[in-house]
PDB file of C-alpha atoms in Angstrom:
ATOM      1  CA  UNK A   1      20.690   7.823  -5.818  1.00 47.00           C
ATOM      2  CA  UNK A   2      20.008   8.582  -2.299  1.00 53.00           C
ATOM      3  CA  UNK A   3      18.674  11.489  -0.652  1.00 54.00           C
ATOM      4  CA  UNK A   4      21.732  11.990   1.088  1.00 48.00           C
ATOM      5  CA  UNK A   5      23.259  12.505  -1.887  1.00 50.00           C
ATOM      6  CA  UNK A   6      20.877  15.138  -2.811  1.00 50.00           C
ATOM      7  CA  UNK A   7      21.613  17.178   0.773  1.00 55.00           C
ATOM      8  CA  UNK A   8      25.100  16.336   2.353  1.00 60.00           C
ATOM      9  CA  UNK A   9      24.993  18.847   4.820  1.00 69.00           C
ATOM     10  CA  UNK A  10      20.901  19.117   5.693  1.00 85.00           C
ATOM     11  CA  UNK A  11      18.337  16.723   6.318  1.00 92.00           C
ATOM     12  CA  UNK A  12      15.967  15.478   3.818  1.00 95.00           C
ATOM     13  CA  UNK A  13      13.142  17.649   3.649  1.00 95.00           C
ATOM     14  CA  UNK A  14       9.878  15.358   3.623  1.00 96.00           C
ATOM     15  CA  UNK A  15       5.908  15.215   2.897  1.00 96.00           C
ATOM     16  CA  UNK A  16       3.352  13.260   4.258  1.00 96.00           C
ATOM     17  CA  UNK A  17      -0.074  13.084   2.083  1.00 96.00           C
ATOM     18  CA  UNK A  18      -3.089  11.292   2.294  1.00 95.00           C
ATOM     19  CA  UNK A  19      -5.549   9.924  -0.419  1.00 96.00           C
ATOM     20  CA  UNK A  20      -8.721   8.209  -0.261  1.00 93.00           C
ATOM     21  CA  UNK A  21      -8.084   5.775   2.859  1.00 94.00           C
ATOM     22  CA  UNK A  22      -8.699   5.767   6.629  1.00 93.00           C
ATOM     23  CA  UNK A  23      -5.218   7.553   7.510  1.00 93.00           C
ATOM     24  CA  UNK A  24      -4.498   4.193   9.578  1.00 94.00           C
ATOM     25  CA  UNK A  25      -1.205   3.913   7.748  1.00 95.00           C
ATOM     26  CA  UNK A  26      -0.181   7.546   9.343  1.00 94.00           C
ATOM     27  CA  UNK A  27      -1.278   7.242  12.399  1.00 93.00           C
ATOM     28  CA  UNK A  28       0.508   3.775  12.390  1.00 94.00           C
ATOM     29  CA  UNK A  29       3.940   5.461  11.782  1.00 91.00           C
ATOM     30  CA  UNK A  30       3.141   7.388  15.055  1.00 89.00           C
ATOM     31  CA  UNK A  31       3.062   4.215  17.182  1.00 88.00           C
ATOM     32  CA  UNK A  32       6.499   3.333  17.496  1.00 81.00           C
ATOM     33  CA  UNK A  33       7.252   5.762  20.385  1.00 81.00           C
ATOM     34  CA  UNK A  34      10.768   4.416  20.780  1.00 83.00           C
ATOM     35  CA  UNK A  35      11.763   5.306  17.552  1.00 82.00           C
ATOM     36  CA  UNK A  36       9.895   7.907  16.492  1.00 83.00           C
ATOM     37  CA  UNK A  37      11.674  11.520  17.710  1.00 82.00           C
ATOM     38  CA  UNK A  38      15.288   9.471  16.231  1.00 86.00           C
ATOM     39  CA  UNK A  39      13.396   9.496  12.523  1.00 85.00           C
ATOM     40  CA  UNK A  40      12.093  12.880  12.868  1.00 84.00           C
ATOM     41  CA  UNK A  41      15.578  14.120  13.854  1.00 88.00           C
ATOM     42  CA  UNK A  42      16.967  12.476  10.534  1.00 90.00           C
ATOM     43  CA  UNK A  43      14.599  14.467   8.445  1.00 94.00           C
ATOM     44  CA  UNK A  44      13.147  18.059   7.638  1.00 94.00           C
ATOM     45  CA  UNK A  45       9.195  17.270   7.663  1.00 93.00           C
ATOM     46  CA  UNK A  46       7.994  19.958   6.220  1.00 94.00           C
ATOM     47  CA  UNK A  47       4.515  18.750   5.825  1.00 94.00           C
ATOM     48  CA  UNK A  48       2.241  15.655   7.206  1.00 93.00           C
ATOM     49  CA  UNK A  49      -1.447  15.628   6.704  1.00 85.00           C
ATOM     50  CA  UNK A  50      -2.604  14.390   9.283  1.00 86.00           C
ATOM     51  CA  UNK A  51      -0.505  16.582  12.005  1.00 84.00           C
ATOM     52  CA  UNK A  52      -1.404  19.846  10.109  1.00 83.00           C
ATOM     53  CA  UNK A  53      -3.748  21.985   8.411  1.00 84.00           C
ATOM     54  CA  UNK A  54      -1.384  23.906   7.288  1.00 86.00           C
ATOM     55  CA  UNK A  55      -1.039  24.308   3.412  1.00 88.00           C
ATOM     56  CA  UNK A  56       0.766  22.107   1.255  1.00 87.00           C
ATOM     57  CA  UNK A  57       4.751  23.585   1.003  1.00 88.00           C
ATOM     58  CA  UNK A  58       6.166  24.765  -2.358  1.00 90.00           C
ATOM     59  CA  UNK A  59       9.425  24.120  -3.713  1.00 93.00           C
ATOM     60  CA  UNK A  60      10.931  20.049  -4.272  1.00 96.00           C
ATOM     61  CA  UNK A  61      11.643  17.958  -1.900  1.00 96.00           C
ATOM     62  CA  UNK A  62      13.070  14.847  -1.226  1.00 96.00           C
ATOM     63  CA  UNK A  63      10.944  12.072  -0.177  1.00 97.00           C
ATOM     64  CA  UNK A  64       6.958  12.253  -0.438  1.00 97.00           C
ATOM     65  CA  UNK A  65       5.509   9.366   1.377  1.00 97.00           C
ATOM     66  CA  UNK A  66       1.937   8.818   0.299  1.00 98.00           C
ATOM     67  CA  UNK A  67      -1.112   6.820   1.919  1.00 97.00           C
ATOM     68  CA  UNK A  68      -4.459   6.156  -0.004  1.00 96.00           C
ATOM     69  CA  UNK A  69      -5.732   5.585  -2.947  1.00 96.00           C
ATOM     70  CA  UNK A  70      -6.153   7.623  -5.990  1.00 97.00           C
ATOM     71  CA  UNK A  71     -10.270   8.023  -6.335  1.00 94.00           C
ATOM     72  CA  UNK A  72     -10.630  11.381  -8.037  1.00 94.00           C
ATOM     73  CA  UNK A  73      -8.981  13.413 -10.943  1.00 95.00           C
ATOM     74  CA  UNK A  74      -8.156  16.094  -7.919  1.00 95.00           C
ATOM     75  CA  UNK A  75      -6.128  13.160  -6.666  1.00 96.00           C
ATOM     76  CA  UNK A  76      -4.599  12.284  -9.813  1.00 97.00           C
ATOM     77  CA  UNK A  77      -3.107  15.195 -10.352  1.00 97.00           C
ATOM     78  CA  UNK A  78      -1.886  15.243  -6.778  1.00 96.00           C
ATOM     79  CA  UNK A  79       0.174  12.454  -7.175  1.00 97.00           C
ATOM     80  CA  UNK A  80       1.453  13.675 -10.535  1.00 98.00           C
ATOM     81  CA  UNK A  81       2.634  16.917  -8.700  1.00 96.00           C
ATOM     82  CA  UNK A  82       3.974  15.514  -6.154  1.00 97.00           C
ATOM     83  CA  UNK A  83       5.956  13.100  -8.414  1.00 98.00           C
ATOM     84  CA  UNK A  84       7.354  15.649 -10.662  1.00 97.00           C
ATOM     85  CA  UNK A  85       8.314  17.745  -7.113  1.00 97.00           C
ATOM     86  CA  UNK A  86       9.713  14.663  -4.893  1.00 97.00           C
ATOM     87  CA  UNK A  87      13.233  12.793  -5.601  1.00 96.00           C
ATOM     88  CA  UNK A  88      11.676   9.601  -3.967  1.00 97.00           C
ATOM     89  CA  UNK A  89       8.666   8.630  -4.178  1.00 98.00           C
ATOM     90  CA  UNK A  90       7.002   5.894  -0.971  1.00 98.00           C
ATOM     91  CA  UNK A  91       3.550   4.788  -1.090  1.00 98.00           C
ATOM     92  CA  UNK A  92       2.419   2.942   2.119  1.00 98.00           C
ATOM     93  CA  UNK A  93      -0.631   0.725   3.134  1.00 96.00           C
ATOM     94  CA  UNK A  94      -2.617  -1.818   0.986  1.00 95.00           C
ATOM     95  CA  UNK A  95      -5.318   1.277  -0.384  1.00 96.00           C
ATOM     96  CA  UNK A  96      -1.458   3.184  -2.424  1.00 96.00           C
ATOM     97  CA  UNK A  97       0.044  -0.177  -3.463  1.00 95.00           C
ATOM     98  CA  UNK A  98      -2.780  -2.613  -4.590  1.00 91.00           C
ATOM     99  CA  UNK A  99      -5.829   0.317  -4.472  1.00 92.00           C
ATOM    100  CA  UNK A 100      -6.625  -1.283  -0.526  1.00 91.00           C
ATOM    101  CA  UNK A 101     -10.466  -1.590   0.279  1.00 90.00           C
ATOM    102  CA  UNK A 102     -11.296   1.714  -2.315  1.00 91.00           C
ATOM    103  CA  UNK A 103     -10.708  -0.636  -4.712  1.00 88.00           C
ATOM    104  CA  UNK A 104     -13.316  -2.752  -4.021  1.00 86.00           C
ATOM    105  CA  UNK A 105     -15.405   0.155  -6.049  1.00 85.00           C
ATOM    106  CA  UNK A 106     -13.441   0.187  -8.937  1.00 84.00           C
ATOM    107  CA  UNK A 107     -15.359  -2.461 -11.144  1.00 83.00           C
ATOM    108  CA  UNK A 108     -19.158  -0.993 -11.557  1.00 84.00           C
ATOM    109  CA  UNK A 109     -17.917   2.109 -10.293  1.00 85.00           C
ATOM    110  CA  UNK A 110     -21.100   4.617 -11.805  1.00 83.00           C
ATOM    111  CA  UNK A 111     -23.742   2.092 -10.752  1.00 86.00           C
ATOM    112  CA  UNK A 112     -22.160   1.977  -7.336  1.00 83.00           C
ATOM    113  CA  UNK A 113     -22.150   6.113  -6.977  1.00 83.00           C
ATOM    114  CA  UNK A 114     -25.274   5.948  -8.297  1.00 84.00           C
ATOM    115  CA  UNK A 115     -27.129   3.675  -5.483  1.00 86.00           C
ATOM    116  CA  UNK A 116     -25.790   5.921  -2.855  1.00 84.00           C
ATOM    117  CA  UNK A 117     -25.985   9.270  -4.296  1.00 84.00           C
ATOM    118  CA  UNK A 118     -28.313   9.031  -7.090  1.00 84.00           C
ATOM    119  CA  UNK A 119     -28.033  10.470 -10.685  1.00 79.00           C
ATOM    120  CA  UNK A 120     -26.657  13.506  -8.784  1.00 82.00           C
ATOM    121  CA  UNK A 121     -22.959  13.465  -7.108  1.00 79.00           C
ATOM    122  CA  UNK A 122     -22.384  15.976  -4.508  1.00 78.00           C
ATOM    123  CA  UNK A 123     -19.765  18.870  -5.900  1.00 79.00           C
ATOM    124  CA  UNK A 124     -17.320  18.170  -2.999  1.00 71.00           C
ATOM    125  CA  UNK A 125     -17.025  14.465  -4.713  1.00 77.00           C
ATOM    126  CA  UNK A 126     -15.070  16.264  -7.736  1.00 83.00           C
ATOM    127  CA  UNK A 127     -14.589  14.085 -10.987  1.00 89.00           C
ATOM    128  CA  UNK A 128     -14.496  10.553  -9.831  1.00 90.00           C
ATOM    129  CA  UNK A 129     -12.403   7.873 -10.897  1.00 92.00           C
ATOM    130  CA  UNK A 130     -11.969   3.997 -10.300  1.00 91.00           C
ATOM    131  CA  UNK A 131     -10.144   3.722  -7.536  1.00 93.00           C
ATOM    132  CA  UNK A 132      -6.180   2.907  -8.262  1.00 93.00           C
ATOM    133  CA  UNK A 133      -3.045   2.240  -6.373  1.00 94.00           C
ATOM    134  CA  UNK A 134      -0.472   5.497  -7.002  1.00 97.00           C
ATOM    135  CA  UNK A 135       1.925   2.977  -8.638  1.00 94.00           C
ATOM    136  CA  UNK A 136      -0.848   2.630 -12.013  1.00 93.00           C
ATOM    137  CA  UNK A 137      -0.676   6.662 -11.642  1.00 96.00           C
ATOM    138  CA  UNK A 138       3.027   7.349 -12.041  1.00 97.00           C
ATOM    139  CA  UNK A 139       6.336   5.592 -10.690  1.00 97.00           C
ATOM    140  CA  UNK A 140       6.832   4.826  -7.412  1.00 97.00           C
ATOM    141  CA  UNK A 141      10.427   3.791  -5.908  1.00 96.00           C
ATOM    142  CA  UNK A 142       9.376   2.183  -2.324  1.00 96.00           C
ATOM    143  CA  UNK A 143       6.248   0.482  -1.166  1.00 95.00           C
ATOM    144  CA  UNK A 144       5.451  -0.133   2.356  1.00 96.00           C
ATOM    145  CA  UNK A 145       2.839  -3.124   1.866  1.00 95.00           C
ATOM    146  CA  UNK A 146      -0.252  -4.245   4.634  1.00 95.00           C
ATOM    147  CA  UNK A 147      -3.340  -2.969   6.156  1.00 95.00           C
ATOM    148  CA  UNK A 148      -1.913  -1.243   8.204  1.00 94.00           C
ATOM    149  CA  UNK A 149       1.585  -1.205   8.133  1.00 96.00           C
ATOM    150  CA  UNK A 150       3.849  -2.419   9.889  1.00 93.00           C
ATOM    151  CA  UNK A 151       5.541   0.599  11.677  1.00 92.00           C
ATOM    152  CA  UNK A 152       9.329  -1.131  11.712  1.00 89.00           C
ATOM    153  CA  UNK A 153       8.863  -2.108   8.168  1.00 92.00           C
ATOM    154  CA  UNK A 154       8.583   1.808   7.154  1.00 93.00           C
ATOM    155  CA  UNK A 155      10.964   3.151   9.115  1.00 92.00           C
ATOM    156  CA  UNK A 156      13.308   0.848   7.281  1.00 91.00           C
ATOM    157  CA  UNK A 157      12.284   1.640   4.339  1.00 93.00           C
ATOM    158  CA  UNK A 158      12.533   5.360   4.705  1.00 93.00           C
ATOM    159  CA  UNK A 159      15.805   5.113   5.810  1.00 91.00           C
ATOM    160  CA  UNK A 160      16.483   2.881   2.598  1.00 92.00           C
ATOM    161  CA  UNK A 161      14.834   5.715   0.692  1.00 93.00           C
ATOM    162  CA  UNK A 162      17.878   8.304   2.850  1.00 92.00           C
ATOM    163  CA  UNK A 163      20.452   6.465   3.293  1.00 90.00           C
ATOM    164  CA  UNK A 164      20.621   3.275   0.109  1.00 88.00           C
ATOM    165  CA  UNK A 165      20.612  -0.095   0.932  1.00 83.00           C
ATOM    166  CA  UNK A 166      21.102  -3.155  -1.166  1.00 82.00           C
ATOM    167  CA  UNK A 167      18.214  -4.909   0.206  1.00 81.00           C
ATOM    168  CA  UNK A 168      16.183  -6.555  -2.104  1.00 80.00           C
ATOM    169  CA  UNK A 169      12.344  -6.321  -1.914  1.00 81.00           C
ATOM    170  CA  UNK A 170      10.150  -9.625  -0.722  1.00 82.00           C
ATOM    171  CA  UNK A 171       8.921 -11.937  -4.030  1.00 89.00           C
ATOM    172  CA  UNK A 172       8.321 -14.829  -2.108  1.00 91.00           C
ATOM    173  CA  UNK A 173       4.627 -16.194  -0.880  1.00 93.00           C
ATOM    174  CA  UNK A 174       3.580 -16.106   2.629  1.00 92.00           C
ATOM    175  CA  UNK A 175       3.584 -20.076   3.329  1.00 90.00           C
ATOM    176  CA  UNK A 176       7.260 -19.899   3.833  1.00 88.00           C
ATOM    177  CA  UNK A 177       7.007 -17.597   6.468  1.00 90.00           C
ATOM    178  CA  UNK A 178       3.951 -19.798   8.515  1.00 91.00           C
ATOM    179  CA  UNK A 179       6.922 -22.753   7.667  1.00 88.00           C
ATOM    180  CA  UNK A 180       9.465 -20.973   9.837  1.00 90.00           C
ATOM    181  CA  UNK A 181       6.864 -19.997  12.261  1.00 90.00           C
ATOM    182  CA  UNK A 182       6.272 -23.174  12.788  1.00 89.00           C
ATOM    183  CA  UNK A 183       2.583 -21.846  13.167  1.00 85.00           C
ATOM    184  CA  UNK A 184       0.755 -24.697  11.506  1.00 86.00           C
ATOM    185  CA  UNK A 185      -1.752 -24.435   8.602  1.00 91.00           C
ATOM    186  CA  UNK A 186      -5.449 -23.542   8.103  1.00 94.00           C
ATOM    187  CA  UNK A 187      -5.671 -25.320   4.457  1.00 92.00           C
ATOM    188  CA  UNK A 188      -5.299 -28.453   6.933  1.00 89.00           C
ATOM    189  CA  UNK A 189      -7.772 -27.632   9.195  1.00 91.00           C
ATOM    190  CA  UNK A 190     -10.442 -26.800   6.022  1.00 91.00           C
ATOM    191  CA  UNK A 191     -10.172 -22.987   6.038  1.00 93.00           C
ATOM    192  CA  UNK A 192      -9.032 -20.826   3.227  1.00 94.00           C
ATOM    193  CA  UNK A 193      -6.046 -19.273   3.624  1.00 95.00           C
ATOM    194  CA  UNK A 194      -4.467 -16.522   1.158  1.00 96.00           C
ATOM    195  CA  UNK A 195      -1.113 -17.102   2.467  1.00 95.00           C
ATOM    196  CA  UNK A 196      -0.060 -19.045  -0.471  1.00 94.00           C
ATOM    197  CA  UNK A 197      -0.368 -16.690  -3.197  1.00 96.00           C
ATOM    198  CA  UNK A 198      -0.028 -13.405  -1.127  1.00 96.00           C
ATOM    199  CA  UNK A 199       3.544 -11.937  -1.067  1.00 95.00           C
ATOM    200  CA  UNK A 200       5.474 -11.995   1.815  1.00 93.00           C
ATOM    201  CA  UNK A 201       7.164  -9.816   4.474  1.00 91.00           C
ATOM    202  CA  UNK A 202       4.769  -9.507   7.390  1.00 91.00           C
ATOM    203  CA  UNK A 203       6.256 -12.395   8.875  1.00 89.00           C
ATOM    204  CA  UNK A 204       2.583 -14.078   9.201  1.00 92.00           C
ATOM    205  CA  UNK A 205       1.317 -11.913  11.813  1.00 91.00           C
ATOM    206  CA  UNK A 206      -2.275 -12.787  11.227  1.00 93.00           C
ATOM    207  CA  UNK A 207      -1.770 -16.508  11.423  1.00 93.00           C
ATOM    208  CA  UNK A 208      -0.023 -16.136  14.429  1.00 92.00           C
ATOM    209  CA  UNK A 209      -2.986 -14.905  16.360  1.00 92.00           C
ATOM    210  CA  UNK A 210      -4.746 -17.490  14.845  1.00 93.00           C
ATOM    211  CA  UNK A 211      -6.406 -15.418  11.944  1.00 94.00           C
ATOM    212  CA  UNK A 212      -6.291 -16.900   8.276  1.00 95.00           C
ATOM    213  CA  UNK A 213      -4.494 -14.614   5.750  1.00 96.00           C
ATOM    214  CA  UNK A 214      -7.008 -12.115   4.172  1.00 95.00           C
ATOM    215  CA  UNK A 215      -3.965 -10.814   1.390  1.00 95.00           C
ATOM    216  CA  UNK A 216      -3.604  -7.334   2.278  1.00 95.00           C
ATOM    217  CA  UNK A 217       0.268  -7.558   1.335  1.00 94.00           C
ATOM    218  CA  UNK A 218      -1.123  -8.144  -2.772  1.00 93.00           C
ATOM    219  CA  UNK A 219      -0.331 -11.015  -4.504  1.00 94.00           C
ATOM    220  CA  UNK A 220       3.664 -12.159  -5.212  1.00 94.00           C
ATOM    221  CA  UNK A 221       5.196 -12.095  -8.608  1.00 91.00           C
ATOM    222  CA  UNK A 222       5.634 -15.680  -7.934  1.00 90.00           C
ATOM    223  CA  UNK A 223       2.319 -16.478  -7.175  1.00 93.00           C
ATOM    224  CA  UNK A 224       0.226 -19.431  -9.191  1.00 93.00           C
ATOM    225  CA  UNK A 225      -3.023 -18.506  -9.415  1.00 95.00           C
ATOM    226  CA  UNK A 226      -4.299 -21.509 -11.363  1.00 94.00           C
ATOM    227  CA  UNK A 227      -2.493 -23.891  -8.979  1.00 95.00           C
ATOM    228  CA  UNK A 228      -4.014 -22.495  -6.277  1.00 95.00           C
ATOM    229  CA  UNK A 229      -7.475 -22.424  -8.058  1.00 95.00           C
ATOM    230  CA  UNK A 230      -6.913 -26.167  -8.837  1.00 96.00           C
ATOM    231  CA  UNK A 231      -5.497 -26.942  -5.085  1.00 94.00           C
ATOM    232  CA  UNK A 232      -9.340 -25.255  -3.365  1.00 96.00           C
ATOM    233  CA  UNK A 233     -10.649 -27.203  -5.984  1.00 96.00           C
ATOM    234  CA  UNK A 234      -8.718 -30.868  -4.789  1.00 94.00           C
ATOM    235  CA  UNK A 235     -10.059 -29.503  -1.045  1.00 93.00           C
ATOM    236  CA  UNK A 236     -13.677 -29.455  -2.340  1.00 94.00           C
ATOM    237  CA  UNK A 237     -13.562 -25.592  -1.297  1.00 95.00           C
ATOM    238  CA  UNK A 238     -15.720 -23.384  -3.393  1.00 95.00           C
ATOM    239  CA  UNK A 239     -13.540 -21.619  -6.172  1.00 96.00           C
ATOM    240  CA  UNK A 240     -16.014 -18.522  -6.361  1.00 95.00           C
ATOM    241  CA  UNK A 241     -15.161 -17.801  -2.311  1.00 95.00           C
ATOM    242  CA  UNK A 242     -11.343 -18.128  -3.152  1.00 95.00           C
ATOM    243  CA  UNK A 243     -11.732 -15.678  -5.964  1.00 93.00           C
ATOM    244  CA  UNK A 244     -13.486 -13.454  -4.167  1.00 92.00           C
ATOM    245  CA  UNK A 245     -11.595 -13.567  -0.990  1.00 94.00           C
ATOM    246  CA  UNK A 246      -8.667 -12.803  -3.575  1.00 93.00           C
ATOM    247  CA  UNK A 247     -10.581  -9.227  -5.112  1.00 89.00           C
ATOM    248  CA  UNK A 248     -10.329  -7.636  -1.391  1.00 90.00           C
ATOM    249  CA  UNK A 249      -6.901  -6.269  -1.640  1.00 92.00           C
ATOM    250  CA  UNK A 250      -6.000  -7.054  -5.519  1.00 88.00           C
ATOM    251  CA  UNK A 251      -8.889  -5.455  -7.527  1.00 80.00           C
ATOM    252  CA  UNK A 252      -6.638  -2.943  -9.567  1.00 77.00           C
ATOM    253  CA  UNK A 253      -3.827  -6.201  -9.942  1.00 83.00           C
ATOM    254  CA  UNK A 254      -3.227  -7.051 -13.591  1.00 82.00           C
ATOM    255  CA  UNK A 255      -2.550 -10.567 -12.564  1.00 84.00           C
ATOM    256  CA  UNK A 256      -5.889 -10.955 -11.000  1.00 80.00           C
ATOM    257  CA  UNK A 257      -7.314 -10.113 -14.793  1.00 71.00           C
ATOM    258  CA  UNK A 258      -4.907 -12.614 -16.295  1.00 60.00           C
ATOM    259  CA  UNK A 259      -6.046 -15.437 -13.932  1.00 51.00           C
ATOM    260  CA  UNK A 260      -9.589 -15.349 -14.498  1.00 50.00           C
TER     261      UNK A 260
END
């Protein structure tokens, strides 16, 4: 169900919140001047973050788009709120969907708090946790994937999230895309590349300025790890790099675990 469906005759009254990231993701949806009074003209905002100090609203609402990851028990129970308040639920960026660069904290977590802060956490820390995406917290119903997003890419899926669609979400690795490009291939030039076990939908952008693919999109459900262990292998690449490369943006991703 839509949130048109919800409202026929007012806009869809929507939240903005931000975890444990570097807001990037937010201040990315601001950069598409063109488009961006047409959005807010589709929609009651009745709270953003990062625009406002203003307190959090009360009542439901429609959509809650959230950025960040989920770090604390104070943001735990954020999310849940929010869930249990919002028809739709969007998390955006790399740190929401896959737990983003927090996640590199989330193995070893105590020992890591305790080399920068000692056996003593500051109070305004709160009850940590490992870091998380907001999907392993409660259900989401649209990701916006990369680091940072890409600001077209959310505005279509907001108004997916308003107005339906029958669009079905990427599942596909990002080789194809470097194919169509026509943009050539670092594997052949002896650099690791993530592109072929990192879900699609950016449309390469990295690769196209040259860049190999770091994996900030998370891995596809189609993805081979072992193949891909066993091609860096064939290469004479080191398998320990690959793996590693692989823990920036997938820490919290259960296929990671079933790889190793």
């Amino acid at each position: 169900m839509t949130c048109s469906q919800f409202h026929e005759n007012a806009p869809a009254r929507v939240v903005v919140v931000g975890l444990a990231s570097c807001f990037g993701c937010q201040l990315q949806i601001t950069n598409d001047e063109a488009h961006l009074l047409d959005v807010l003209g589709q929609i009651d905002l009745q709270y953003w973050q990062l625009a406002s100090s203003a307190p959090e609203p009360e009542g439901d609402v429609d959509v809650v788009v959230i950025e960040g990851a989920v770090t604390t028990e104070e943001s735990r129970r954020c999310v849940e709120r929010w869930r249990e308040r919002a028809r739709t639920v969007i998390a955006i960026g790399a740190c929401a969907v896959t737990g983003g660069i927090p996640g590199m904290a989330s193995k070893g977590l105590h020992e890591r708090l305790v080399d920068v802060y000692g056996e003593t956490l500051p109070d305004a820390c709160g009850e940590t946790l490992a870091p998380r995406s907001v999907s392993s917290v409660v259900e989401v119903d649209f990701e916006v994937r990369s680091c940072p997003i890409d600001t077209a890419d959310f505005i279509a899926v907001l108004e997916r999230a308003l107005y339906g669609s029958n669009v079905l979400p990427y599942a596909d690795t990002m080789c194809g895309s470097c194919k169509r490009n026509e943009s050539g291939c670092f594997w052949k030039m002896g650099k690791q590349c993530l592109g072929l076990v990192t879900l699609a939908g950016c449309g390469a952008k990295c690769v196209n300025l040259g860049r190999e693919c770091n994996g900030c999109r998370g891995l596809s459900p189609f993805a081979n790890l072992d193949s891909a262990r066993a091609m860096v292998a064939s290469k004479g690449m080191s398998v320990e790099d690959f793996n590693a490369s692989l823990e920036l943006f997938n820490q919290t991703n259960p296929m990671l675990e079933k790889g190793e």
